[in-house]
CSV table of C-alpha atoms in Angstrom, one decimal:
chain,number,residue,atom,x,y,z
A,4,UNK,CA,7.7,15.5,19.7
A,5,UNK,CA,7.9,19.2,20.8
A,6,UNK,CA,11.4,19.2,19.7
A,7,UNK,CA,10.5,17.9,16.3
A,8,UNK,CA,7.9,20.6,15.8
A,9,UNK,CA,10.3,23.3,16.7
A,10,UNK,CA,12.7,22.1,14.1
A,11,UNK,CA,10.1,21.7,11.3
A,12,UNK,CA,10.8,25.0,9.6
A,13,UNK,CA,14.6,24.1,9.2
A,14,UNK,CA,13.6,20.8,7.6
A,15,UNK,CA,11.7,22.5,5.0
A,16,UNK,CA,14.3,24.8,3.7
A,17,UNK,CA,17.6,26.0,5.1
A,18,UNK,CA,16.9,29.8,4.7
A,19,UNK,CA,18.1,31.1,8.0
A,20,UNK,CA,21.6,31.4,6.6
A,21,UNK,CA,20.3,33.8,3.9
A,22,UNK,CA,21.0,37.4,4.6
A,23,UNK,CA,18.5,40.2,4.3
A,24,UNK,CA,15.3,38.2,5.1
A,25,UNK,CA,13.0,39.1,7.9
A,26,UNK,CA,11.5,36.4,10.2
A,27,UNK,CA,8.2,36.8,8.3
A,28,UNK,CA,9.9,36.4,4.9
A,29,UNK,CA,11.8,33.3,6.2
A,30,UNK,CA,8.4,31.8,7.3
A,31,UNK,CA,6.9,32.6,3.8
A,32,UNK,CA,9.8,30.9,2.1
A,33,UNK,CA,9.4,27.8,4.4
A,34,UNK,CA,5.7,27.6,3.6
A,35,UNK,CA,6.3,27.9,-0.2
A,36,UNK,CA,9.1,25.3,-0.2
A,37,UNK,CA,8.7,21.6,-0.7
A,38,UNK,CA,8.8,19.4,2.5
A,39,UNK,CA,12.2,17.8,3.0
A,40,UNK,CA,12.9,14.2,3.2
A,41,UNK,CA,13.3,14.6,7.0
A,42,UNK,CA,9.9,16.1,7.4
A,43,UNK,CA,8.2,13.5,5.3
A,44,UNK,CA,10.1,10.8,7.3
A,45,UNK,CA,8.9,12.3,10.7
A,46,UNK,CA,5.3,12.6,9.5
A,47,UNK,CA,5.1,8.9,8.5
A,48,UNK,CA,7.0,7.9,11.6
A,49,UNK,CA,4.5,9.8,13.8
A,50,UNK,CA,1.7,8.0,12.0
A,51,UNK,CA,3.5,4.7,12.6
A,52,UNK,CA,3.9,5.3,16.3
A,53,UNK,CA,0.2,5.9,16.5
A,54,UNK,CA,-0.7,2.8,14.6
A,55,UNK,CA,1.5,0.7,16.9
A,56,UNK,CA,-0.6,1.9,19.9
A,57,UNK,CA,-3.9,1.0,18.4
A,58,UNK,CA,-6.0,-1.7,20.2
A,59,UNK,CA,-6.3,-5.1,18.6
A,60,UNK,CA,-10.0,-4.8,18.0
A,61,UNK,CA,-9.5,-1.6,16.0
A,62,UNK,CA,-6.7,-3.1,13.9
A,63,UNK,CA,-8.8,-6.2,13.1
A,64,UNK,CA,-11.9,-4.2,12.2
A,65,UNK,CA,-10.0,-1.8,10.0
A,66,UNK,CA,-8.0,-4.5,8.4
A,67,UNK,CA,-11.1,-6.5,7.5
A,68,UNK,CA,-12.8,-3.4,6.1
A,69,UNK,CA,-9.7,-2.8,4.0
A,70,UNK,CA,-9.8,-6.4,2.7
A,71,UNK,CA,-13.4,-6.1,1.6
A,72,UNK,CA,-12.6,-2.7,0.0
A,73,UNK,CA,-9.7,-4.1,-2.0
A,74,UNK,CA,-12.2,-6.5,-3.5
A,75,UNK,CA,-13.7,-3.5,-5.4
A,76,UNK,CA,-10.6,-3.5,-7.5
A,77,UNK,CA,-11.5,-6.9,-9.0
A,78,UNK,CA,-15.1,-5.9,-9.2
A,79,UNK,CA,-14.4,-2.8,-11.1
A,80,UNK,CA,-11.8,-4.4,-13.4
A,81,UNK,CA,-14.1,-7.2,-14.1
A,82,UNK,CA,-17.1,-5.1,-15.0
A,83,UNK,CA,-15.0,-2.8,-17.3
A,84,UNK,CA,-13.5,-6.0,-18.9
A,85,UNK,CA,-16.9,-7.3,-19.6
A,86,UNK,CA,-18.3,-4.0,-21.0
A,87,UNK,CA,-15.4,-3.1,-23.2
A,88,UNK,CA,-14.6,-4.7,-26.7
A,89,UNK,CA,-11.9,-7.2,-26.9
A,90,UNK,CA,-9.4,-4.8,-28.4
A,91,UNK,CA,-5.6,-4.2,-27.8
A,92,UNK,CA,-6.3,-1.1,-25.6
A,93,UNK,CA,-8.8,-2.8,-23.3
A,94,UNK,CA,-6.3,-3.6,-20.6
A,95,UNK,CA,-5.2,0.1,-20.6
A,96,UNK,CA,-8.6,1.1,-19.5
A,97,UNK,CA,-9.6,-1.8,-17.3
A,98,UNK,CA,-6.4,-1.3,-15.2
A,99,UNK,CA,-7.8,2.0,-13.9
A,100,UNK,CA,-10.3,-0.3,-12.1
A,101,UNK,CA,-7.4,-1.8,-10.2
A,102,UNK,CA,-6.9,1.6,-8.5
A,103,UNK,CA,-10.5,1.8,-7.1
A,104,UNK,CA,-10.0,-0.4,-4.1
A,105,UNK,CA,-6.7,1.4,-3.2
A,106,UNK,CA,-8.5,4.8,-3.3
A,107,UNK,CA,-11.2,3.6,-0.9
A,108,UNK,CA,-8.7,2.1,1.5
A,109,UNK,CA,-6.2,4.8,1.6
A,110,UNK,CA,-8.4,7.9,1.6
A,111,UNK,CA,-10.7,6.0,4.1
A,112,UNK,CA,-7.7,5.4,6.5
A,113,UNK,CA,-8.3,1.6,6.5
A,114,UNK,CA,-5.4,-0.8,7.5
A,115,UNK,CA,-3.7,-2.3,4.4
A,116,UNK,CA,-0.9,-4.7,5.0
A,117,UNK,CA,1.4,-3.3,2.3
A,118,UNK,CA,1.2,0.2,3.6
A,119,UNK,CA,2.5,-1.3,6.9
A,120,UNK,CA,5.8,-2.3,5.2
A,121,UNK,CA,6.7,1.4,5.6
A,122,UNK,CA,4.7,3.1,8.2
A,123,UNK,CA,5.5,1.1,11.4
A,124,UNK,CA,9.0,0.2,10.1
A,125,UNK,CA,10.2,3.8,10.5
A,126,UNK,CA,9.5,3.7,14.3
A,127,UNK,CA,11.4,0.3,14.5
A,128,UNK,CA,14.4,1.8,12.7
A,129,UNK,CA,14.3,4.8,15.0
A,130,UNK,CA,14.0,2.6,18.1
A,131,UNK,CA,15.6,-0.7,17.1
A,132,UNK,CA,14.6,-2.8,20.2
A,133,UNK,CA,12.7,-6.0,21.0
A,134,UNK,CA,9.6,-4.1,22.2
A,135,UNK,CA,9.1,-2.1,19.0
A,136,UNK,CA,9.9,-5.3,16.9
A,137,UNK,CA,7.2,-7.2,18.8
A,138,UNK,CA,4.8,-4.4,18.2
A,139,UNK,CA,5.5,-4.3,14.4
A,140,UNK,CA,5.2,-8.1,14.1
A,141,UNK,CA,1.9,-8.0,16.0
A,142,UNK,CA,0.5,-5.3,13.8
A,143,UNK,CA,1.6,-7.2,10.7
A,144,UNK,CA,0.0,-10.4,11.8
A,145,UNK,CA,-3.3,-8.8,12.8
A,146,UNK,CA,-3.6,-6.7,9.7
A,147,UNK,CA,-2.6,-9.4,7.3
A,148,UNK,CA,-4.9,-12.0,8.9
A,149,UNK,CA,-7.9,-9.5,8.8
A,150,UNK,CA,-7.1,-8.5,5.2
A,151,UNK,CA,-6.8,-12.0,3.9
A,152,UNK,CA,-9.9,-13.3,5.7
A,153,UNK,CA,-11.9,-10.4,4.1
A,154,UNK,CA,-10.6,-11.2,0.7
A,155,UNK,CA,-12.0,-14.7,0.9
A,156,UNK,CA,-15.3,-13.4,2.2
A,157,UNK,CA,-15.5,-11.0,-0.8
A,158,UNK,CA,-14.5,-13.7,-3.3
A,159,UNK,CA,-17.1,-16.1,-1.9
A,160,UNK,CA,-19.7,-13.3,-2.0
A,161,UNK,CA,-18.8,-12.4,-5.6
A,162,UNK,CA,-19.1,-16.0,-6.7
A,163,UNK,CA,-22.4,-16.5,-5.0
A,164,UNK,CA,-24.1,-13.2,-5.4
A,165,UNK,CA,-27.1,-13.4,-7.8
A,166,UNK,CA,-26.5,-9.8,-8.9
A,167,UNK,CA,-23.9,-10.9,-11.6
A,168,UNK,CA,-24.6,-12.7,-14.8
A,169,UNK,CA,-22.6,-15.5,-16.3
A,170,UNK,CA,-20.6,-13.1,-18.7
A,171,UNK,CA,-19.6,-10.9,-15.7
A,172,UNK,CA,-18.5,-14.1,-13.8
A,173,UNK,CA,-16.4,-15.1,-16.7
A,174,UNK,CA,-14.9,-11.6,-16.9
A,175,UNK,CA,-14.0,-11.9,-13.2
A,176,UNK,CA,-12.2,-15.2,-13.9
A,177,UNK,CA,-10.3,-13.7,-16.9
A,178,UNK,CA,-9.1,-10.8,-14.9
A,179,UNK,CA,-8.1,-13.0,-11.9
A,180,UNK,CA,-6.1,-15.6,-13.8
A,181,UNK,CA,-2.9,-13.5,-14.0
A,182,UNK,CA,-2.6,-13.9,-10.2
A,183,UNK,CA,-1.6,-17.6,-10.7
A,184,UNK,CA,0.1,-17.6,-14.1
A,185,UNK,CA,3.7,-17.3,-13.0
A,186,UNK,CA,6.0,-19.6,-11.1
A,187,UNK,CA,7.3,-18.9,-7.6
A,188,UNK,CA,10.4,-16.9,-8.7
A,189,UNK,CA,8.5,-14.7,-11.2
A,190,UNK,CA,5.7,-14.0,-8.7
A,191,UNK,CA,8.3,-13.1,-6.0
A,192,UNK,CA,10.0,-10.5,-8.3
A,193,UNK,CA,6.8,-9.0,-9.4
A,194,UNK,CA,5.7,-8.8,-5.8
A,195,UNK,CA,9.0,-7.1,-4.9
A,196,UNK,CA,8.4,-4.3,-7.5
A,197,UNK,CA,4.8,-4.0,-6.2
A,198,UNK,CA,5.9,-3.7,-2.6
A,199,UNK,CA,8.4,-1.0,-3.6
A,200,UNK,CA,5.8,1.0,-5.5
A,201,UNK,CA,3.2,0.9,-2.8
A,202,UNK,CA,5.6,1.9,-0.1
A,203,UNK,CA,6.9,4.7,-2.4
A,204,UNK,CA,3.3,5.9,-2.7
A,205,UNK,CA,3.0,6.0,1.0
A,206,UNK,CA,6.2,8.1,1.1
A,207,UNK,CA,4.8,10.5,-1.5
A,208,UNK,CA,1.4,11.1,0.1
A,209,UNK,CA,2.4,13.4,3.0
A,210,UNK,CA,3.5,16.1,0.5
A,211,UNK,CA,0.9,15.4,-2.1
A,212,UNK,CA,-1.9,17.6,-0.5
A,213,UNK,CA,-5.0,17.8,-2.7
A,214,UNK,CA,-3.2,15.6,-5.3
A,215,UNK,CA,-3.3,12.6,-3.1
A,216,UNK,CA,-6.0,10.8,-5.2
A,217,UNK,CA,-4.0,11.4,-8.3
A,218,UNK,CA,-0.9,10.0,-6.7
A,219,UNK,CA,-2.8,6.9,-5.6
A,220,UNK,CA,-4.3,6.3,-9.0
A,221,UNK,CA,-1.1,6.8,-10.9
A,222,UNK,CA,1.0,4.5,-8.7
A,223,UNK,CA,-1.5,1.7,-8.4
A,224,UNK,CA,-2.3,2.0,-12.1
A,225,UNK,CA,1.3,1.1,-12.8
A,226,UNK,CA,1.1,-1.9,-10.5
A,227,UNK,CA,-2.1,-3.0,-12.3
A,228,UNK,CA,-1.1,-2.5,-15.9
A,229,UNK,CA,2.4,-4.2,-15.2
A,230,UNK,CA,0.6,-7.2,-13.7
A,231,UNK,CA,2.6,-7.0,-10.5
A,232,UNK,CA,1.7,-9.2,-7.5
A,233,UNK,CA,0.0,-7.5,-4.6
A,234,UNK,CA,-0.8,-9.7,-1.6
A,235,UNK,CA,-4.4,-8.2,-1.0
A,236,UNK,CA,-5.7,-7.5,-4.4
A,237,UNK,CA,-4.1,-10.8,-5.7
A,238,UNK,CA,-5.7,-12.6,-2.7
A,239,UNK,CA,-9.2,-11.6,-3.9
A,240,UNK,CA,-8.3,-12.8,-7.4
A,241,UNK,CA,-6.7,-16.1,-6.4
A,242,UNK,CA,-9.4,-16.8,-3.8
A,243,UNK,CA,-12.0,-16.2,-6.5
A,244,UNK,CA,-10.3,-18.8,-8.8
A,245,UNK,CA,-10.3,-21.3,-5.9
A,246,UNK,CA,-14.0,-20.6,-5.0
A,247,UNK,CA,-15.0,-21.0,-8.8
A,248,UNK,CA,-12.9,-24.3,-8.9
A,249,UNK,CA,-10.6,-22.7,-11.5
A,250,UNK,CA,-7.6,-23.3,-9.1
A,251,UNK,CA,-6.7,-25.3,-6.1
A,252,UNK,CA,-6.1,-24.1,-2.5
A,253,UNK,CA,-2.5,-25.4,-2.8
A,254,UNK,CA,-1.9,-23.2,-5.8
A,255,UNK,CA,-3.3,-20.3,-3.9
A,256,UNK,CA,-0.8,-20.9,-1.0
A,257,UNK,CA,2.4,-21.9,-2.9
A,258,UNK,CA,2.1,-20.2,-6.2
A,259,UNK,CA,0.6,-17.0,-5.0
A,260,UNK,CA,0.5,-16.3,-1.3
A,261,UNK,CA,4.0,-17.2,-0.1
A,262,UNK,CA,6.0,-15.6,-3.0
A,263,UNK,CA,3.8,-12.5,-3.0
A,264,UNK,CA,4.0,-12.0,0.7
A,265,UNK,CA,7.8,-12.4,0.7
A,266,UNK,CA,8.2,-10.1,-2.3
A,267,UNK,CA,5.9,-7.3,-1.0
A,268,UNK,CA,7.6,-7.3,2.4
A,269,UNK,CA,11.2,-7.3,0.8
A,270,UNK,CA,10.2,-4.5,-1.7
A,271,UNK,CA,8.5,-2.3,0.9
A,272,UNK,CA,10.9,-2.7,3.8
A,273,UNK,CA,14.4,-3.0,2.2
A,274,UNK,CA,14.0,-0.9,-0.9
A,275,UNK,CA,12.0,2.0,0.7
A,276,UNK,CA,11.9,2.0,4.5
A,277,UNK,CA,15.6,1.2,5.0
A,278,UNK,CA,16.9,3.3,2.1
A,279,UNK,CA,14.7,6.3,2.7
A,280,UNK,CA,15.5,6.2,6.5
A,281,UNK,CA,19.2,5.9,5.6
A,282,UNK,CA,19.2,9.1,3.7
A,283,UNK,CA,18.2,11.2,6.7
A,284,UNK,CA,19.3,9.0,9.7
A,285,UNK,CA,22.4,11.2,10.3
A,286,UNK,CA,20.3,14.4,10.3
A,287,UNK,CA,17.8,12.9,12.8
A,288,UNK,CA,20.6,11.7,15.1
A,289,UNK,CA,22.3,15.1,15.1
A,290,UNK,CA,18.9,16.8,16.1
A,291,UNK,CA,18.4,14.3,18.9
């Protein structure tokens, strides 16, 4: 890691070849420049290495907290849906509620499965061996299980809580129904785009600085307004439909869970992790 830190200035901007600049001016140019793809890659990879070393109990606790937090997306969307008039622009506003759970999870550093289609994959691509693969698969299974369990707990609580009136419960149902409105193929494709966007968001965050909340809101708003399939937010919605007897558990598994999980993983891993790793793999190999 010391070697990486020593080469960080060169990854920001190649200014050492410019004539007439003092060391102080070179450092100033580096600080003012945008982070390079290699620096972003290494920042995320370092985070991934750290996540792969976390204890099981920490992953489960953080994953469960993230699943509960993602339920706030349905809660916020539903309340906005119930309060706003039935107009053509209503979905444009209610979709901002979709971003709320993501803000809590990402800024709160909780474990979300779709973030992990990028973060721990970069260490695996850097160290393609069975040990790292086992670590990644273990992380995925633990985080996914904790996320999904929490979404069912949240859905059950939302259905049973006396704090919400009948019109609000109907709004939650109306917001949730899109999770099961498509067939396997359509859901898989929508999930692929969602996985791609969420992993791209993770790629953007290291260089976003104070704009991190805005990046999260903008990217997840697109996921929400486009009706794309996200395995955790959608699980809250589909589970709520099952709890309210508006759908069957079989529909949850075969019409939502399986195609969404496959699509999110494909979109996140292949379209972002592999391609973004590929663009700087030669540079990293030369530095090693």
